[in-house]
Backbone as JSON, one array per atom type, in Angstrom:
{
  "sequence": "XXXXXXXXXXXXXXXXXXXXXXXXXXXXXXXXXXXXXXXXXXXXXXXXXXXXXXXXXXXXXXXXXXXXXXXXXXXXXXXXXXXXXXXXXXXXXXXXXXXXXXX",
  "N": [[102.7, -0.34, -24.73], [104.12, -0.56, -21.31], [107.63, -1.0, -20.73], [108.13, -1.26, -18.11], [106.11, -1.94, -16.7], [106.01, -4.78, -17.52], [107.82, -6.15, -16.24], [108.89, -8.96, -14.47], [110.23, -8.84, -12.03], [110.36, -6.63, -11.08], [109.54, -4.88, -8.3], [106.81, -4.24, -5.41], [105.3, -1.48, -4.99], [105.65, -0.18, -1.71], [104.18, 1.27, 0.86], [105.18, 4.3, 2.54], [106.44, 4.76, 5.53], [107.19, 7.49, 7.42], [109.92, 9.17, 9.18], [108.99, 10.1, 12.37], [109.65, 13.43, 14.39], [110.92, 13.32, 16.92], [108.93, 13.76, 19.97], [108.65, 16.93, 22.74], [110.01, 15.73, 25.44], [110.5, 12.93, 24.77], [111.07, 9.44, 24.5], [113.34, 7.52, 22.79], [112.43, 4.73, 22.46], [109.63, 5.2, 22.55], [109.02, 6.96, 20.74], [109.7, 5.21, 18.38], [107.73, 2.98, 18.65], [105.48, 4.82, 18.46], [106.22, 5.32, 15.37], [105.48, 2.26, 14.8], [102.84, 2.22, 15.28], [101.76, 3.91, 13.61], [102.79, 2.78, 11.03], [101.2, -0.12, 11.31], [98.6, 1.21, 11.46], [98.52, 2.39, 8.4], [99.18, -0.1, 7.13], [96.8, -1.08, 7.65], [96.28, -3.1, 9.62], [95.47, -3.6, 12.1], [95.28, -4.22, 15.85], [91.52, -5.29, 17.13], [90.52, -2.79, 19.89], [90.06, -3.81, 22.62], [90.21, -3.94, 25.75], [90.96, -5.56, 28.02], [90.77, -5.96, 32.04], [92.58, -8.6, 33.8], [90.99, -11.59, 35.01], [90.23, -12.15, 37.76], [89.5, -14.64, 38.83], [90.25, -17.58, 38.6], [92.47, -17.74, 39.68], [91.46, -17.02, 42.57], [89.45, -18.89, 42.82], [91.61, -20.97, 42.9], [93.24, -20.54, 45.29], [90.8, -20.84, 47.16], [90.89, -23.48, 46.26], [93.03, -24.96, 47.76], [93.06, -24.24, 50.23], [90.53, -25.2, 51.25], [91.96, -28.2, 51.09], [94.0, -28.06, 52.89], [93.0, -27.48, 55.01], [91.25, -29.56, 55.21], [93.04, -31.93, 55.05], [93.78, -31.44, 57.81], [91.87, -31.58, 59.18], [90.83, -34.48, 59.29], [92.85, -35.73, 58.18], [94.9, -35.99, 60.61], [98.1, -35.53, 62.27], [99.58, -38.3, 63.93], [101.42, -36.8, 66.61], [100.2, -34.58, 67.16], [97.99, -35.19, 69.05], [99.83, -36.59, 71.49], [102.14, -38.74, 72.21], [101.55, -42.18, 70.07], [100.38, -45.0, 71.75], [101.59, -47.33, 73.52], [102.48, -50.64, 72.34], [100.68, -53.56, 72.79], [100.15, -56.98, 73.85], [97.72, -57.46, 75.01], [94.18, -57.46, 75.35], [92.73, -54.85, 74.89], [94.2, -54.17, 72.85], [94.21, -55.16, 70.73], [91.73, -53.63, 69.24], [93.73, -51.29, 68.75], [94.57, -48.98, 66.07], [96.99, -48.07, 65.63], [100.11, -48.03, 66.96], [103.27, -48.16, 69.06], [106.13, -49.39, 69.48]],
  "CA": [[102.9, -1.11, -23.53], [105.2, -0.03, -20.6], [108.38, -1.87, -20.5], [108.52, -1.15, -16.69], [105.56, -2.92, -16.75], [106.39, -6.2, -17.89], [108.95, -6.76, -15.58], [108.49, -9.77, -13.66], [111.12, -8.39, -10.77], [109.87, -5.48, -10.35], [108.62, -4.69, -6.66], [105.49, -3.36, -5.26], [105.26, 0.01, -4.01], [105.6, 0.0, -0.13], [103.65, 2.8, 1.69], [106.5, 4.65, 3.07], [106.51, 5.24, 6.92], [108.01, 8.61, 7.47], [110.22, 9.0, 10.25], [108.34, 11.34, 12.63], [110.19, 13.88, 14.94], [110.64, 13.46, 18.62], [108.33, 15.18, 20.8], [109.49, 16.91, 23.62], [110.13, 14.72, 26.84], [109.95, 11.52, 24.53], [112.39, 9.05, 24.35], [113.36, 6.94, 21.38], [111.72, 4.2, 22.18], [108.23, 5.6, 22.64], [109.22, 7.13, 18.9], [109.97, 3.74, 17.63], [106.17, 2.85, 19.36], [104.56, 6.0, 17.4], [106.29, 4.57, 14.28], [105.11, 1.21, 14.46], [101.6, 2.14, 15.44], [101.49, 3.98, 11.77], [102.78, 1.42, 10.49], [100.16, -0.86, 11.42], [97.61, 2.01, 10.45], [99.38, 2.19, 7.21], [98.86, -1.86, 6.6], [95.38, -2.04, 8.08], [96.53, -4.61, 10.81], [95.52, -2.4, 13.8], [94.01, -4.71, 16.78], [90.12, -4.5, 17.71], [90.82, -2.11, 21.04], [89.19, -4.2, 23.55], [90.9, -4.21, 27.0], [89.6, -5.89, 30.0], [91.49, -6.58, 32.83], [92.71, -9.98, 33.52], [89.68, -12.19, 35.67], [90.8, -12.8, 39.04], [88.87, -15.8, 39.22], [90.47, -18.98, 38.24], [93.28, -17.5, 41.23], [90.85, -17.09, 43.9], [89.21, -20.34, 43.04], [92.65, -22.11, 42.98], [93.4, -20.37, 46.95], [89.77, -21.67, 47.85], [90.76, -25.11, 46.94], [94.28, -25.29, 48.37], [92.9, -23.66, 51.69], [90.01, -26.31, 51.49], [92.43, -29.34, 50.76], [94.78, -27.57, 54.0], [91.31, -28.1, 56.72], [90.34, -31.27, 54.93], [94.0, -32.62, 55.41], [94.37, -30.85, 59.01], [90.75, -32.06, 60.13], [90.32, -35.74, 58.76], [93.93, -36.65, 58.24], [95.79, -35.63, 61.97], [99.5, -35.99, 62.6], [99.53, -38.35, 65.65], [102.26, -36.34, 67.13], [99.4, -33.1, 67.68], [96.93, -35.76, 70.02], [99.99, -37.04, 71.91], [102.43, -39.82, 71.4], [101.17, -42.96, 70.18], [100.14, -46.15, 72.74], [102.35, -48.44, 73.65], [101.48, -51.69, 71.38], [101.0, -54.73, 73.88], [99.51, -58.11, 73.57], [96.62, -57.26, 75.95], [92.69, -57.51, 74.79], [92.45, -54.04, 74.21], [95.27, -53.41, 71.78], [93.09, -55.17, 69.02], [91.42, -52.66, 68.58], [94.39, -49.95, 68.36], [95.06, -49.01, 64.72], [98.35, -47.74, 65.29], [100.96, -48.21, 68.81], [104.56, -47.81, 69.18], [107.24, -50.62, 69.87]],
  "C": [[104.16, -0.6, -22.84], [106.41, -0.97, -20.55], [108.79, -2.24, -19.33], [107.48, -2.23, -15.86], [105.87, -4.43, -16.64], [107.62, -6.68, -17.17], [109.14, -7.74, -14.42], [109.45, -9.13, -11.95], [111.48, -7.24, -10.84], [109.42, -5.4, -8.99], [107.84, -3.86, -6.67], [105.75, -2.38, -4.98], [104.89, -0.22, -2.8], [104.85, 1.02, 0.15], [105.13, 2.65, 2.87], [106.15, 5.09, 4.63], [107.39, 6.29, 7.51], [108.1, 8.78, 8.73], [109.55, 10.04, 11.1], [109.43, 11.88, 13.95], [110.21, 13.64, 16.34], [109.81, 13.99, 19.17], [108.83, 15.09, 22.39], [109.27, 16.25, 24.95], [110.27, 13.2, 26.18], [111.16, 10.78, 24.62], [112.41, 7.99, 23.27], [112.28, 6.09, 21.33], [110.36, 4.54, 22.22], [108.24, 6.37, 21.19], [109.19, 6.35, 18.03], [108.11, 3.2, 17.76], [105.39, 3.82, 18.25], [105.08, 5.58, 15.91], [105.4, 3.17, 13.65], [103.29, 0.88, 14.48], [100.88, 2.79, 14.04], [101.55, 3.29, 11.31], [101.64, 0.66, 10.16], [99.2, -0.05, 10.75], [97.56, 1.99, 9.29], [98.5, 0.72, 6.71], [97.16, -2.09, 6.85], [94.81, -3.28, 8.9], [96.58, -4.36, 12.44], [94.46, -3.6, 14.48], [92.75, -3.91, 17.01], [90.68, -3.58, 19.02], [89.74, -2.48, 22.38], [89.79, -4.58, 25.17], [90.24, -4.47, 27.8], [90.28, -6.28, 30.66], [91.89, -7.89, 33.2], [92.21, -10.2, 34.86], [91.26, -12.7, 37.22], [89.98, -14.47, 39.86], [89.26, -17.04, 39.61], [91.97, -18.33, 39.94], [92.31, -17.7, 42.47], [90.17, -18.35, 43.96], [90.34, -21.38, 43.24], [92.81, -22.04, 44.59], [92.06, -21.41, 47.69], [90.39, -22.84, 47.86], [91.86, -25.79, 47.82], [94.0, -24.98, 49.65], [91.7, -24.97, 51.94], [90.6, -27.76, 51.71], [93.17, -29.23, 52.21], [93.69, -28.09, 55.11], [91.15, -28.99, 56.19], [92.07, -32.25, 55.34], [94.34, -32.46, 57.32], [92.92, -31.63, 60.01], [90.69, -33.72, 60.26], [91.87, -36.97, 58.42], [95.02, -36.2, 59.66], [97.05, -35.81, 62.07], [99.3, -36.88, 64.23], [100.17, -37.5, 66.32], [101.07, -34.81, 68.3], [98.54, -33.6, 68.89], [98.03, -36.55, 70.82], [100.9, -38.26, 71.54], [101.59, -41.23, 71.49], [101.36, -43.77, 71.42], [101.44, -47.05, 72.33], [101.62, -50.0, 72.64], [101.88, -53.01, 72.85], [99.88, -55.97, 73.46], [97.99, -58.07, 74.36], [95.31, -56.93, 74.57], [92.56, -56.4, 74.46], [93.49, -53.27, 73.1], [94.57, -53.97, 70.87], [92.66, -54.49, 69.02], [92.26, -50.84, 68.39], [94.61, -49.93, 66.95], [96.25, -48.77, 65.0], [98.56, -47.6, 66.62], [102.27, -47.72, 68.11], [105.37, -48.97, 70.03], [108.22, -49.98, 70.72]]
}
């Protein structure tokens, strides 16, 4: 029996990641990058490689509704100020039926 064996605090064997050389034009960090992508190779923890651009959808549906909510506020809710200033409010028969005058 090995005595190297039996050694509860012992450590595993690492796979060693050997530093790899520059290549020319590179700069560290894109070395550090080519390291870590062994690495991963190394471990077996490499993402699926599935890229898809990110959906422009849920944006262009948000503009639709903010541009819809803009004409539904601009058509249905008016600023008096755009039709004129409000009526005078007066006790006269046809001011019942004004919703809104001016004192």
């Amino acid at each position: 029996m090995d005595p190297h064996s039996a050694d509860p605090h012992e450590k595993e064997e690492k796979p060693v990641v050997e530093v790899l050389p520059p290549q020319p034009g590179e700069t560290e960090a894109q070395r550090m990058m080519r390291e870590g992508a062994q690495w991963q190779k190394i471990k077996g923890i490499i993402p699926p490689d599935r890229r898809r651009l990110p959906s422009l959808w849920p944006w262009a549906l948000l503009a639709l509704l903010l541009v819809l909510i803009s004409v539904g506020i601009e058509l249905f809710w008016p600023l008096p100020g755009m039709h004129g200033p409000l009526p005078p409010c007066s006790d006269a028969a046809g001011s019942a039926t004004l919703t809104s005058c001016q004192r």
